[in-house]
Coordinates of C-alpha atoms in Angstrom, one line a residue:
Chain V
M1 CA 149.8 69.1 -64.2
E2 CA 146.9 69.7 -66.5
S3 CA 146.4 73.0 -68.3
A4 CA 144.4 75.5 -66.4
T5 CA 140.8 75.5 -67.8
N6 CA 139.5 78.2 -65.5
D7 CA 140.9 80.2 -62.6
R8 CA 138.8 78.4 -60.0
P9 CA 141.1 77.0 -57.3
Q10 CA 141.8 73.3 -58.0
I11 CA 140.2 71.2 -55.3
P12 CA 141.5 67.7 -55.2
L13 CA 138.8 65.2 -56.3
A14 CA 138.4 61.6 -55.2
P15 CA 141.1 59.4 -56.6
A16 CA 138.7 57.7 -59.0
E17 CA 137.9 61.0 -60.6
E18 CA 141.5 61.9 -61.2
P19 CA 141.5 63.3 -64.7
K20 CA 143.8 61.3 -67.1
P21 CA 146.7 63.3 -68.5
R22 CA 145.5 64.5 -71.9
A23 CA 147.2 65.9 -74.9
T24 CA 147.5 69.7 -75.1
G25 CA 144.9 71.3 -77.3
A26 CA 142.3 68.5 -76.7
I27 CA 138.9 69.8 -75.6
P28 CA 139.1 69.6 -71.8
I29 CA 136.3 67.6 -70.1
D30 CA 134.4 69.9 -67.8
P31 CA 135.2 69.1 -64.2
E32 CA 132.4 68.3 -61.8
P33 CA 130.2 71.4 -61.1
F34 CA 131.4 73.3 -58.1
W35 CA 128.4 72.6 -55.9
R36 CA 128.8 68.8 -56.4
L37 CA 132.2 68.8 -54.7
P38 CA 131.0 68.6 -51.1
I39 CA 128.8 65.6 -52.1
T40 CA 131.7 63.9 -53.8
W41 CA 133.8 64.6 -50.8
F42 CA 131.1 63.3 -48.5
R43 CA 130.6 60.1 -50.5
A44 CA 134.3 59.3 -50.3
L45 CA 134.2 59.4 -46.5
T46 CA 133.9 56.3 -44.3
I47 CA 130.8 55.9 -42.2
E48 CA 132.6 57.0 -39.0
R49 CA 133.8 60.2 -40.7
R50 CA 130.4 60.9 -42.1
I51 CA 128.8 60.7 -38.7
L52 CA 131.6 62.8 -37.3
A53 CA 131.0 65.4 -40.0
G54 CA 127.2 65.4 -39.2
F55 CA 127.8 65.9 -35.5
S56 CA 130.4 68.6 -36.2
L57 CA 127.8 70.5 -38.2
V58 CA 125.2 70.1 -35.4
F59 CA 127.8 71.4 -33.0
V60 CA 128.7 74.4 -35.2
G61 CA 124.9 75.1 -35.5
I62 CA 124.5 75.1 -31.8
L63 CA 127.5 77.5 -31.4
V64 CA 126.1 79.9 -34.0
I65 CA 122.6 79.9 -32.4
S66 CA 124.0 80.3 -28.9
A67 CA 126.2 83.3 -30.0
V68 CA 123.3 85.1 -31.8
S69 CA 120.9 84.4 -28.9
Y70 CA 123.5 85.7 -26.4
R71 CA 123.9 88.9 -28.5
N72 CA 120.2 89.5 -28.7
T73 CA 119.6 88.8 -25.1
S74 CA 122.4 91.3 -24.2
V75 CA 120.7 93.9 -26.2
L76 CA 117.4 93.2 -24.4
I77 CA 119.0 93.4 -21.0
A78 CA 120.9 96.7 -22.0
N79 CA 117.6 98.2 -23.3
S80 CA 115.7 97.3 -20.1
G81 CA 118.5 99.0 -18.1
L82 CA 118.1 102.1 -20.3
D83 CA 114.3 102.0 -19.9
T84 CA 114.6 102.0 -16.1
R85 CA 116.9 105.1 -16.4
S86 CA 114.5 106.8 -18.7
H87 CA 111.6 106.3 -16.3
E88 CA 113.6 107.6 -13.4
L89 CA 114.7 110.6 -15.4
V90 CA 111.0 111.4 -16.4
Q91 CA 110.0 111.1 -12.7
L92 CA 112.9 113.3 -11.6
L93 CA 112.1 116.0 -14.2
S94 CA 108.4 116.1 -13.1
N95 CA 109.6 116.4 -9.5
I96 CA 111.8 119.3 -10.4
D97 CA 109.0 120.9 -12.4
V98 CA 106.7 120.7 -9.4
A99 CA 109.4 121.9 -7.0
M100 CA 110.1 125.0 -9.2
D101 CA 106.3 125.8 -9.5
E102 CA 106.0 125.4 -5.7
S103 CA 109.0 127.6 -5.1
E104 CA 107.6 130.4 -7.3
N105 CA 104.1 130.3 -5.8
S106 CA 105.0 130.1 -2.2
H107 CA 107.6 132.8 -2.7
R108 CA 104.9 135.1 -4.1
R109 CA 102.7 134.3 -1.0
Y110 CA 105.7 135.4 1.1
L111 CA 106.0 138.7 -0.8
V112 CA 102.4 139.4 -0.1
T113 CA 102.1 138.3 3.5
G114 CA 105.7 138.5 4.8
E115 CA 105.0 135.2 6.6
A116 CA 108.4 133.3 6.8
L117 CA 106.6 130.0 6.7
Y118 CA 106.0 130.5 3.0
L119 CA 109.7 130.6 2.3
Q120 CA 110.1 126.9 3.1
A121 CA 109.5 125.6 -0.5
Y122 CA 112.1 128.1 -1.9
K123 CA 114.6 127.0 0.7
T124 CA 114.0 123.4 0.0
V125 CA 114.7 123.9 -3.7
V126 CA 117.9 125.8 -3.0
E127 CA 119.0 122.9 -0.7
Q128 CA 118.0 120.1 -3.1
K129 CA 119.3 121.6 -6.3
P130 CA 122.8 120.1 -6.2
T131 CA 121.3 116.7 -5.5
F132 CA 118.9 117.1 -8.4
F133 CA 121.7 117.9 -10.8
K134 CA 123.8 115.1 -9.6
Y135 CA 121.0 112.7 -10.5
L136 CA 120.3 114.5 -13.7
N137 CA 123.9 114.3 -14.8
D138 CA 124.0 110.6 -13.9
L139 CA 120.7 109.7 -15.7
T140 CA 121.6 111.6 -18.9
R141 CA 125.2 110.3 -19.2
G142 CA 125.8 109.0 -22.7
S143 CA 123.3 111.4 -24.3
P144 CA 124.9 114.8 -25.3
E145 CA 121.6 116.3 -26.3
Q146 CA 120.0 115.7 -22.9
Q147 CA 123.2 116.9 -21.1
Q148 CA 123.1 120.1 -23.1
R149 CA 119.5 120.6 -21.9
V150 CA 120.5 119.8 -18.4
G151 CA 123.1 122.6 -18.6
L152 CA 120.4 125.0 -19.8
L153 CA 118.0 123.9 -17.1
N154 CA 120.7 124.6 -14.5
Q155 CA 121.2 128.1 -15.8
M156 CA 117.5 128.8 -15.8
M157 CA 117.0 127.4 -12.3
D158 CA 119.9 129.6 -11.0
R159 CA 118.3 132.6 -12.6
Q160 CA 114.9 131.9 -11.2
L161 CA 116.3 131.3 -7.7
N162 CA 118.5 134.4 -8.0
A163 CA 115.4 136.5 -9.0
E164 CA 113.4 135.1 -6.2
A165 CA 116.3 135.8 -3.7
G166 CA 116.5 139.4 -5.0
A167 CA 112.7 139.9 -4.5
I168 CA 112.9 138.5 -1.0
A169 CA 115.7 140.9 -0.1
Q170 CA 113.6 143.8 -1.5
R171 CA 110.5 142.7 0.5
D172 CA 112.6 142.4 3.7
G173 CA 114.1 146.0 3.1
G174 CA 111.1 148.0 1.7
G175 CA 108.0 146.0 2.8
F176 CA 105.1 144.9 0.6
E177 CA 104.9 148.1 -1.4
A178 CA 108.4 147.7 -2.7
V179 CA 107.6 144.4 -4.3
R180 CA 103.9 144.8 -5.0
K181 CA 104.3 144.4 -8.8
M182 CA 106.6 141.4 -8.4
A183 CA 104.2 139.8 -5.9
L184 CA 101.4 140.0 -8.4
E185 CA 103.3 138.9 -11.5
G186 CA 105.9 136.6 -10.0
A187 CA 109.6 137.5 -9.8
A188 CA 110.9 135.0 -12.4
K189 CA 107.8 134.3 -14.6
Q190 CA 109.8 134.1 -17.8
E191 CA 112.5 131.8 -16.4
L192 CA 109.8 129.5 -15.0
S193 CA 108.1 129.1 -18.3
T194 CA 111.5 128.4 -20.0
I195 CA 112.1 125.7 -17.3
H196 CA 108.7 124.2 -18.1
R197 CA 109.6 124.1 -21.8
I198 CA 113.0 122.5 -21.3
I199 CA 111.5 119.9 -19.0
A200 CA 108.8 119.2 -21.5
E201 CA 111.4 118.8 -24.3
M202 CA 113.5 116.5 -22.2
E203 CA 110.5 114.3 -21.3
S204 CA 109.4 114.1 -24.9
Y205 CA 113.0 113.2 -26.0
E206 CA 113.1 110.4 -23.3
R207 CA 109.7 109.1 -24.3
Q208 CA 110.8 108.9 -27.9
A209 CA 113.9 107.0 -26.9
L210 CA 111.7 104.6 -24.9
R211 CA 109.5 104.0 -27.9
R212 CA 112.5 103.4 -30.1
R213 CA 113.9 100.9 -27.7
V214 CA 110.6 99.0 -27.4
L215 CA 110.6 98.6 -31.2
E216 CA 114.2 97.5 -31.2
S217 CA 113.6 94.9 -28.5
A218 CA 110.6 93.6 -30.2
A219 CA 112.5 93.2 -33.5
S220 CA 115.4 91.5 -31.7
T221 CA 113.0 89.1 -30.0
T222 CA 111.4 88.3 -33.3
N223 CA 114.8 87.7 -34.8
T224 CA 115.8 85.4 -32.0
I225 CA 112.6 83.4 -32.3
V226 CA 112.9 83.0 -36.1
L227 CA 116.6 82.1 -35.8
L228 CA 115.9 79.5 -33.0
S229 CA 113.1 78.0 -35.1
I230 CA 115.2 77.7 -38.3
G231 CA 118.2 76.5 -36.3
A232 CA 116.1 73.9 -34.5
L233 CA 114.7 72.7 -37.8
L234 CA 118.2 72.4 -39.3
Q235 CA 119.5 70.6 -36.3
L236 CA 116.6 68.2 -36.5
V237 CA 117.2 67.6 -40.2
L238 CA 120.9 67.0 -39.5
L239 CA 120.3 64.7 -36.6
A240 CA 117.8 62.8 -38.6
S241 CA 120.4 62.4 -41.4
V242 CA 123.0 61.2 -38.9
Y243 CA 120.5 58.8 -37.4
Y244 CA 119.6 57.5 -40.9
L245 CA 123.4 57.0 -41.6
I246 CA 123.9 55.1 -38.4
R247 CA 120.8 53.0 -38.8
H248 CA 121.7 52.2 -42.4
D249 CA 125.2 51.2 -41.3
I250 CA 123.9 49.0 -38.5
T251 CA 121.4 47.3 -40.8
E252 CA 124.1 46.6 -43.3
R253 CA 126.4 45.3 -40.6
R254 CA 123.7 43.0 -39.3
R255 CA 123.0 41.7 -42.7
I256 CA 126.7 41.0 -43.3
A257 CA 126.9 39.3 -39.8
T258 CA 124.0 37.1 -40.7
E259 CA 125.5 36.3 -44.1
L260 CA 128.8 35.4 -42.5
Q261 CA 127.2 33.2 -39.9
R262 CA 125.3 31.4 -42.7
R263 CA 128.5 30.8 -44.6
G264 CA 130.3 29.7 -41.5
E265 CA 127.6 27.1 -40.9
L266 CA 127.8 25.9 -44.5
L267 CA 131.6 25.7 -44.2
E268 CA 131.3 23.8 -41.0
A269 CA 128.9 21.3 -42.6
A270 CA 131.2 20.9 -45.5
N271 CA 134.1 20.3 -43.1
K272 CA 132.1 17.7 -41.2
E273 CA 131.3 15.9 -44.4
L274 CA 135.0 15.9 -45.4
E275 CA 135.9 14.6 -42.0
A276 CA 133.5 11.7 -42.3
F277 CA 134.9 11.0 -45.7
S278 CA 138.5 10.9 -44.6
Y279 CA 137.5 8.8 -41.6
S280 CA 135.9 6.3 -43.9
V281 CA 139.0 6.4 -46.2
S282 CA 141.2 5.8 -43.2
H283 CA 139.2 2.8 -42.1
D284 CA 137.6 1.1 -45.1
L285 CA 140.2 1.7 -47.8
R286 CA 143.1 0.3 -45.8
A287 CA 141.4 -3.1 -45.1
P288 CA 141.4 -4.4 -48.7
L289 CA 145.0 -3.3 -49.1
R290 CA 146.0 -5.3 -46.1
H291 CA 144.2 -8.3 -47.5
I292 CA 146.0 -8.0 -50.9
G293 CA 149.3 -7.9 -49.2
G294 CA 148.4 -10.5 -46.6
Y295 CA 147.1 -13.1 -49.1
A296 CA 150.0 -12.5 -51.5
S297 CA 152.3 -13.3 -48.6
L298 CA 150.3 -16.3 -47.5
L299 CA 150.3 -17.5 -51.2
R300 CA 154.0 -17.3 -51.4
K301 CA 154.5 -19.2 -48.2
T302 CA 152.0 -21.9 -49.2
V303 CA 153.4 -22.5 -52.7
G304 CA 156.8 -20.9 -52.2
E305 CA 159.1 -23.8 -53.1
S306 CA 157.3 -24.6 -56.4
L307 CA 157.3 -20.9 -57.7
N308 CA 159.7 -19.8 -60.4
E309 CA 161.6 -16.5 -60.2
K310 CA 159.1 -14.6 -62.3
A311 CA 156.1 -15.7 -60.1
V312 CA 158.0 -14.7 -57.0
R313 CA 158.6 -11.2 -58.6
Y314 CA 154.9 -10.8 -59.5
L315 CA 153.9 -11.6 -55.9
Q316 CA 156.5 -9.2 -54.6
T317 CA 155.1 -6.5 -56.9
I318 CA 151.6 -7.1 -55.6
S319 CA 152.8 -6.7 -52.1
D320 CA 154.9 -3.6 -52.9
S321 CA 152.0 -1.9 -54.7
A322 CA 149.6 -2.6 -51.8
K323 CA 152.2 -1.2 -49.4
Q324 CA 152.7 1.9 -51.6
M325 CA 149.1 2.6 -51.8
G326 CA 148.8 2.2 -48.0
Q327 CA 151.5 4.8 -47.7
L328 CA 149.7 7.2 -50.1
I329 CA 146.5 6.9 -48.1
D330 CA 148.4 7.5 -44.8
D331 CA 150.1 10.6 -46.2
L332 CA 146.8 11.9 -47.6
L333 CA 145.2 11.5 -44.2
V334 CA 148.0 13.3 -42.4
F335 CA 147.7 16.1 -45.0
S336 CA 143.9 16.4 -44.5
R337 CA 144.3 16.2 -40.7
M338 CA 146.9 19.0 -40.8
G339 CA 144.2 21.3 -42.3
R340 CA 141.7 20.9 -39.5
Q341 CA 143.8 20.0 -36.5
E342 CA 143.7 22.5 -33.6
M343 CA 146.8 24.6 -33.5
L344 CA 148.7 24.8 -30.2
L345 CA 150.3 28.2 -29.9
T346 CA 153.5 28.4 -27.9
S347 CA 157.0 29.7 -28.5
V348 CA 159.1 27.2 -30.5
N349 CA 162.9 27.2 -30.1
L350 CA 164.0 26.4 -33.7
D351 CA 167.6 25.8 -32.6
Q352 CA 166.5 23.0 -30.3
L353 CA 164.0 21.7 -32.9
V354 CA 166.7 21.3 -35.6
K355 CA 169.0 19.6 -33.1
T356 CA 166.3 17.1 -32.3
I357 CA 165.5 16.5 -35.9
R358 CA 169.2 15.7 -36.7
Y359 CA 169.2 13.3 -33.8
E360 CA 166.1 11.6 -35.1
L361 CA 167.5 11.3 -38.6
R362 CA 170.8 9.7 -37.4
L363 CA 169.9 6.2 -38.6
D364 CA 169.2 7.5 -42.2
L365 CA 172.6 9.3 -42.0
Q366 CA 174.6 6.1 -41.5
G367 CA 177.1 5.7 -44.3
R368 CA 176.7 9.2 -45.5
E369 CA 179.2 12.0 -45.4
I370 CA 177.4 15.3 -44.7
S371 CA 178.9 18.7 -43.9
W372 CA 176.4 20.5 -41.7
T373 CA 176.3 24.3 -41.2
I374 CA 173.6 25.1 -38.7
N375 CA 173.5 28.9 -38.0
P376 CA 171.8 30.3 -34.8
L377 CA 168.0 30.2 -35.2
P378 CA 165.4 32.3 -33.5
E379 CA 162.4 31.4 -31.4
V380 CA 159.1 31.8 -33.2
P381 CA 155.4 31.5 -32.1
G382 CA 153.8 28.4 -33.4
D383 CA 152.7 24.8 -32.9
P384 CA 155.8 22.7 -31.9
A385 CA 154.6 19.4 -33.5
M386 CA 153.6 21.1 -36.8
L387 CA 156.8 23.1 -37.1
R388 CA 158.8 20.0 -36.3
Q389 CA 157.1 18.4 -39.3
V390 CA 158.0 21.4 -41.5
F391 CA 161.7 21.2 -40.6
M392 CA 161.8 17.5 -40.6
N393 CA 160.5 17.4 -44.1
L394 CA 162.9 20.1 -45.3
I395 CA 165.9 18.6 -43.7
A396 CA 165.0 15.0 -44.7
N397 CA 164.5 16.2 -48.3
A398 CA 168.0 17.9 -48.2
V399 CA 169.4 14.6 -46.9
K400 CA 167.5 12.6 -49.5
F401 CA 168.4 14.7 -52.6
T402 CA 172.1 14.9 -51.7
S403 CA 172.4 11.1 -51.5
T404 CA 174.2 11.1 -54.9
R405 CA 176.9 13.6 -53.7
P406 CA 180.2 12.2 -52.3
I407 CA 180.1 15.0 -49.7
A408 CA 176.7 16.5 -49.0
K409 CA 176.5 20.1 -47.8
I410 CA 173.4 21.1 -45.9
E411 CA 173.0 24.6 -44.4
V412 CA 170.3 26.0 -42.2
G413 CA 170.0 29.6 -41.2
V414 CA 168.2 32.9 -41.1
N415 CA 168.0 34.6 -44.5
R416 CA 166.6 37.9 -43.2
R417 CA 164.6 39.3 -40.4
T418 CA 162.1 42.2 -40.4
S419 CA 159.9 43.5 -37.7
G420 CA 157.0 41.3 -38.9
E421 CA 158.6 38.0 -40.0
V422 CA 161.7 35.9 -40.0
V423 CA 162.9 34.0 -43.1
I424 CA 164.6 30.7 -42.5
F425 CA 166.3 28.7 -45.3
V426 CA 167.5 25.2 -45.8
R427 CA 170.1 24.9 -48.5
D428 CA 171.7 21.8 -50.0
N429 CA 174.1 20.9 -52.8
G430 CA 171.9 18.1 -54.1
V431 CA 170.3 17.4 -57.4
G432 CA 168.3 20.7 -57.4
F433 CA 165.4 21.4 -59.7
D434 CA 164.5 23.4 -62.7
M435 CA 163.0 26.7 -61.7
Q436 CA 160.3 26.4 -64.3
Y437 CA 158.7 23.7 -62.1
A438 CA 159.1 25.7 -58.9
S439 CA 155.4 26.4 -58.7
K440 CA 154.7 22.6 -58.7
L441 CA 157.0 21.9 -55.8
F442 CA 154.6 22.5 -53.0
G443 CA 151.6 20.7 -54.6
V444 CA 150.0 17.6 -53.3
F445 CA 151.6 14.4 -54.8
Q446 CA 153.7 16.5 -57.1
R447 CA 157.1 15.0 -57.7
L448 CA 160.0 16.4 -59.8
H449 CA 161.9 13.1 -59.8
R450 CA 161.1 9.5 -60.8
V451 CA 160.2 7.1 -58.0
D452 CA 163.2 4.9 -58.8
E453 CA 165.5 7.9 -58.4
F454 CA 164.3 9.1 -55.1
E455 CA 161.5 7.5 -53.1
G456 CA 158.6 9.4 -51.6
T457 CA 154.9 10.1 -52.3
G458 CA 155.2 13.8 -52.9
I459 CA 153.2 15.0 -49.9
G460 CA 156.0 16.4 -47.8
L461 CA 156.3 19.9 -49.2
A462 CA 152.5 20.1 -49.5
N463 CA 152.4 19.6 -45.8
V464 CA 155.2 22.2 -45.3
R465 CA 153.2 24.8 -47.2
R466 CA 150.0 24.0 -45.5
I467 CA 151.5 24.2 -42.0
V468 CA 153.4 27.4 -42.8
H469 CA 150.2 29.0 -44.3
R470 CA 148.3 28.1 -41.1
H471 CA 151.0 29.9 -39.2
G472 CA 150.4 33.0 -41.4
G473 CA 153.7 32.5 -43.2
R474 CA 155.0 31.8 -46.8
T475 CA 157.2 29.3 -48.5
W476 CA 159.2 29.3 -51.7
A477 CA 162.2 27.7 -53.2
E478 CA 165.1 28.4 -55.5
G479 CA 167.2 25.8 -57.3
M480 CA 169.1 24.8 -60.4
P481 CA 169.4 21.3 -61.9
D482 CA 172.4 19.6 -60.4
K483 CA 173.4 22.7 -58.4
G484 CA 171.4 22.3 -55.2
A485 CA 168.2 23.8 -53.9
T486 CA 167.3 26.4 -51.2
F487 CA 163.9 26.2 -49.5
Y488 CA 162.6 29.3 -47.7
V489 CA 160.1 29.5 -44.9
A490 CA 158.9 32.9 -43.8
L491 CA 157.2 32.8 -40.4
P492 CA 155.5 35.7 -38.6
T493 CA 157.3 36.8 -35.4
R494 CA 154.0 37.9 -33.8
R495 CA 151.3 35.4 -32.8
P496 CA 148.7 34.8 -35.6
R497 CA 145.2 36.0 -34.7
S498 CA 143.4 32.6 -34.7
Chain K
M1 CA 151.4 -19.6 -17.6
T2 CA 147.7 -19.3 -18.5
A3 CA 147.5 -22.0 -21.2
A4 CA 143.9 -22.7 -20.4
K5 CA 142.5 -19.3 -20.9
P6 CA 141.1 -18.5 -24.3
I7 CA 141.7 -15.4 -26.4
L8 CA 138.5 -13.6 -27.6
L9 CA 138.9 -12.1 -31.1
A10 CA 136.0 -9.9 -32.2
E11 CA 136.4 -9.2 -35.9
D12 CA 133.7 -8.9 -38.5
N13 CA 135.9 -9.1 -41.6
P14 CA 136.5 -12.8 -42.4
R15 CA 139.7 -12.0 -44.3
D16 CA 141.2 -10.0 -41.4
A17 CA 140.1 -12.8 -39.1
E18 CA 141.7 -15.4 -41.3
L19 CA 145.0 -13.4 -41.6
A20 CA 145.0 -12.9 -37.8
L21 CA 144.4 -16.6 -37.2
A22 CA 147.2 -17.4 -39.7
A23 CA 149.5 -15.3 -37.7
M24 CA 148.5 -17.0 -34.4
E25 CA 148.8 -20.4 -36.0
E26 CA 152.5 -19.7 -36.4
Q27 CA 152.7 -19.2 -32.6
H28 CA 150.6 -22.4 -32.1
I29 CA 148.0 -20.5 -30.1
S30 CA 145.3 -20.4 -32.8
D31 CA 143.4 -23.2 -31.0
K32 CA 142.9 -21.0 -28.0
V33 CA 141.2 -18.3 -30.1
V34 CA 137.5 -17.8 -30.0
L35 CA 136.3 -15.9 -33.0
C36 CA 133.2 -13.6 -32.8
H37 CA 131.9 -11.9 -35.9
D38 CA 130.3 -8.9 -34.3
G39 CA 130.0 -7.0 -31.1
A40 CA 126.8 -8.7 -30.1
E41 CA 128.4 -12.2 -30.4
A42 CA 131.3 -11.0 -28.3
L43 CA 129.0 -9.9 -25.6
D44 CA 127.1 -13.2 -25.8
Y45 CA 130.4 -15.0 -25.2
L46 CA 131.4 -12.8 -22.3
Y47 CA 127.9 -13.1 -20.6
C48 CA 127.7 -16.9 -21.4
R49 CA 124.4 -16.6 -23.3
G50 CA 123.0 -17.4 -26.7
Q51 CA 125.3 -19.9 -28.6
F52 CA 127.8 -19.6 -25.7
K53 CA 125.3 -20.6 -23.1
S54 CA 127.0 -23.9 -22.3
R55 CA 130.6 -22.7 -22.7
L56 CA 133.2 -23.4 -20.1
K57 CA 133.0 -20.7 -17.4
G58 CA 135.7 -18.1 -17.0
N59 CA 136.8 -14.8 -18.6
P60 CA 139.2 -14.8 -21.6
A61 CA 142.8 -13.9 -21.1
V62 CA 142.4 -10.9 -23.5
V63 CA 139.8 -9.4 -25.8
F64 CA 141.0 -8.2 -29.2
L65 CA 138.3 -5.7 -30.4
D66 CA 137.8 -4.3 -33.9
L67 CA 136.3 -0.8 -33.8
K68 CA 133.9 -1.0 -36.7
M69 CA 131.6 -4.0 -36.4
P70 CA 127.9 -4.5 -37.3
K71 CA 125.2 -4.6 -34.6
V72 CA 127.3 -3.5 -31.6
N73 CA 130.6 -1.7 -32.4
G74 CA 133.9 -2.1 -30.7
L75 CA 133.6 1.1 -28.6
E76 CA 130.2 0.0 -27.3
V77 CA 131.5 -3.5 -26.4
L78 CA 134.4 -1.8 -24.6
R79 CA 132.0 0.5 -22.7
I80 CA 130.0 -2.5 -21.5
I81 CA 133.0 -4.5 -20.5
K82 CA 134.5 -1.6 -18.5
A83 CA 131.2 -0.8 -16.8
D84 CA 130.8 -4.4 -15.5
T85 CA 132.5 -5.3 -12.2
N86 CA 133.1 -8.9 -13.3
L87 CA 134.4 -8.1 -16.8
R88 CA 136.3 -4.8 -16.3
T89 CA 139.6 -6.6 -15.3
I90 CA 139.8 -8.4 -18.6
P91 CA 142.6 -6.7 -20.7
V92 CA 141.0 -5.2 -23.9
V93 CA 143.2 -4.5 -26.9
M94 CA 141.7 -2.3 -29.7
L95 CA 142.8 -3.8 -33.0
T96 CA 141.7 -1.5 -35.8
S97 CA 142.4 0.2 -39.1
S98 CA 141.6 3.6 -37.7
R99 CA 144.3 6.0 -36.7
E100 CA 141.8 8.8 -36.1
E101 CA 142.6 10.8 -33.0
R102 CA 139.1 10.7 -31.7
D103 CA 138.9 6.9 -31.8
L104 CA 142.2 6.7 -29.9
A105 CA 141.0 9.3 -27.4
E106 CA 137.7 7.7 -26.8
S107 CA 139.1 4.2 -26.5
Y108 CA 141.5 5.2 -23.8
A109 CA 138.9 7.3 -22.1
L110 CA 136.7 4.2 -21.9
G111 CA 139.6 2.2 -20.4
A112 CA 141.2 0.3 -23.2
N113 CA 144.4 -1.4 -22.2
A114 CA 146.1 -1.0 -25.6
Y115 CA 145.4 0.4 -29.0
V116 CA 147.0 -1.1 -32.1
V117 CA 146.6 0.1 -35.7
K118 CA 146.6 -2.9 -38.0
P119 CA 149.6 -2.4 -40.3
V120 CA 148.8 -2.5 -44.0
E121 CA 152.0 -4.4 -44.7
F122 CA 151.3 -8.1 -44.0
H123 CA 154.7 -8.9 -42.4
Q124 CA 154.2 -6.1 -40.0
F125 CA 150.6 -7.2 -39.4
L126 CA 151.8 -10.7 -38.8
S127 CA 154.4 -9.7 -36.3
A128 CA 152.0 -7.3 -34.5
V129 CA 149.4 -10.0 -34.1
K130 CA 152.1 -12.5 -33.0
E131 CA 153.5 -10.2 -30.4
L132 CA 150.1 -9.1 -29.1
S133 CA 148.8 -12.6 -28.7
T134 CA 152.0 -13.9 -27.2
F135 CA 152.1 -11.0 -24.7
W136 CA 148.5 -10.9 -23.7
G137 CA 147.7 -14.6 -24.2
V138 CA 150.8 -16.2 -22.8
I139 CA 153.2 -13.8 -21.1
N140 CA 150.8 -11.5 -19.2
E141 CA 149.3 -12.8 -16.0
P142 CA 145.5 -12.1 -16.2
P143 CA 143.7 -11.0 -13.1
P144 CA 142.2 -13.7 -10.8
E145 CA 138.5 -13.9 -11.2
G146 CA 135.5 -16.0 -10.4
S147 CA 133.0 -17.5 -12.9
C148 CA 131.0 -16.1 -15.7
S149 CA 129.0 -13.1 -14.7
S150 CA 125.3 -13.3 -14.6
N151 CA 124.0 -10.0 -15.9

């Protein structure tokens, strides 16, 4: 862990930026500025993750805007409810005001005339008062100030009505003269004016509250509009960035696809050329060889009797060389064909395959003493003819390179098996090889033994490697001079993709 | 026995032709061999035209065809023979240096009766030609047929 250079929390950087361990006391290199970290983080992401990050930001933006809009709209709706209540309250107060005026005036007319008809307004107020106060209490709920005024108003109205009731009783008992003064001035003049004042106060309070709410709603609406505009702009920028990312990626992919196609076409052309070449090798190079061998034979037949031993050997060498070159050409053609031949993909039973190969080799095994150990082998996906050639080569090699042993030992088995591949080995107690030449073993026309020791053109193991590579596998070998050799073939247990 | 019927050998390479004839000589059938040096000449023989206008009528016992020949190649000759009602019964043996799969496939698709790769080794070549000419020219009973076709 590096020494702490500051108390900022350590945020892991991209692997490339990992600071190297440095000696204590050395001047610490200042880490990247804090604000650059998101950019570094973003650059390290794959295109899919970048797009996901972009869309996530857009989504979070939409959530925030929705939440704020919801809150503002709720305030607007609540305010409009309160406004309705205020208007109703103002209307009710003015009704009460009018009713109390009416009650006082008509009551005075009654005091003067004694006509019972004029008592109607007073009676109505007395009747309606509980209803009025029920509404008043409802409409002022949540506002203690107004409730207090409602209580006061209730008292005053009671006093006015009581005063009026008293005056009516006096008029009924003592006639007009008893209430003459009251009829002229009004029984509850003072109470009525207090009622007018309270009602005016309440109205003014309500109107103020209304004005406040109008201002609040307007501010909230402005906020919402500003927020929506900024949000929309940000979303637009984000979406445009994501679009740019995707577009950039698509363009890049298209360019790569075109490039790949172009290279594919070039490869195909090269392959065609190679095919034409090997065809011509196959056909044209073989004819002169045939003629060399043929005419050498004809010559020997024509002048056979008169030739001395040396001349016979020369002619034989000419024939042998032609034959050998023919073999080399054939091997080379097989090798080149192996590279382009279509692969047939089926399941190959290696047990059966090795059994067949041993049967096919039986003529070569005549006069040899070989101790075979064939362990159980698995089934693998692959081309049967190609895999047959692999194991034919390996087993024929084992037979060939043990020919100097009185008792040859050849073992075939599974070396190890993982989920992805199986490693098969072919081991012999033959002449072996020096590990320092191990890398040459699988090369084309590479031989580790002289031709007069062991025959062969040196193409067998090259074919083995090429076939195994085409199956998606690996080959290697271990050996020691005069101590035998082991050849390993690792084959995938799942089908290769092509 | 079909002693009278000739063997048609279409071979452009004079050395290959000479070696083949040498092999047939050992079987004493070289006098039955008609040698053509390209595909066009082989077709002239089969259709009794050109230098073969006045030849004895009748199809050969067998045609040995090289693949690669100037003017008309072996596959084209084969196609013409197998498309002609009078000629298509003649056994045709492809005798070639090519072991290419597509040559093999195409020859058989066109109706070749046999496909033989000329061995590089002379003794093998010798025995191959001997066996072929003995089998197709002597042992095998060719199809009955009329006269030379007039195309």
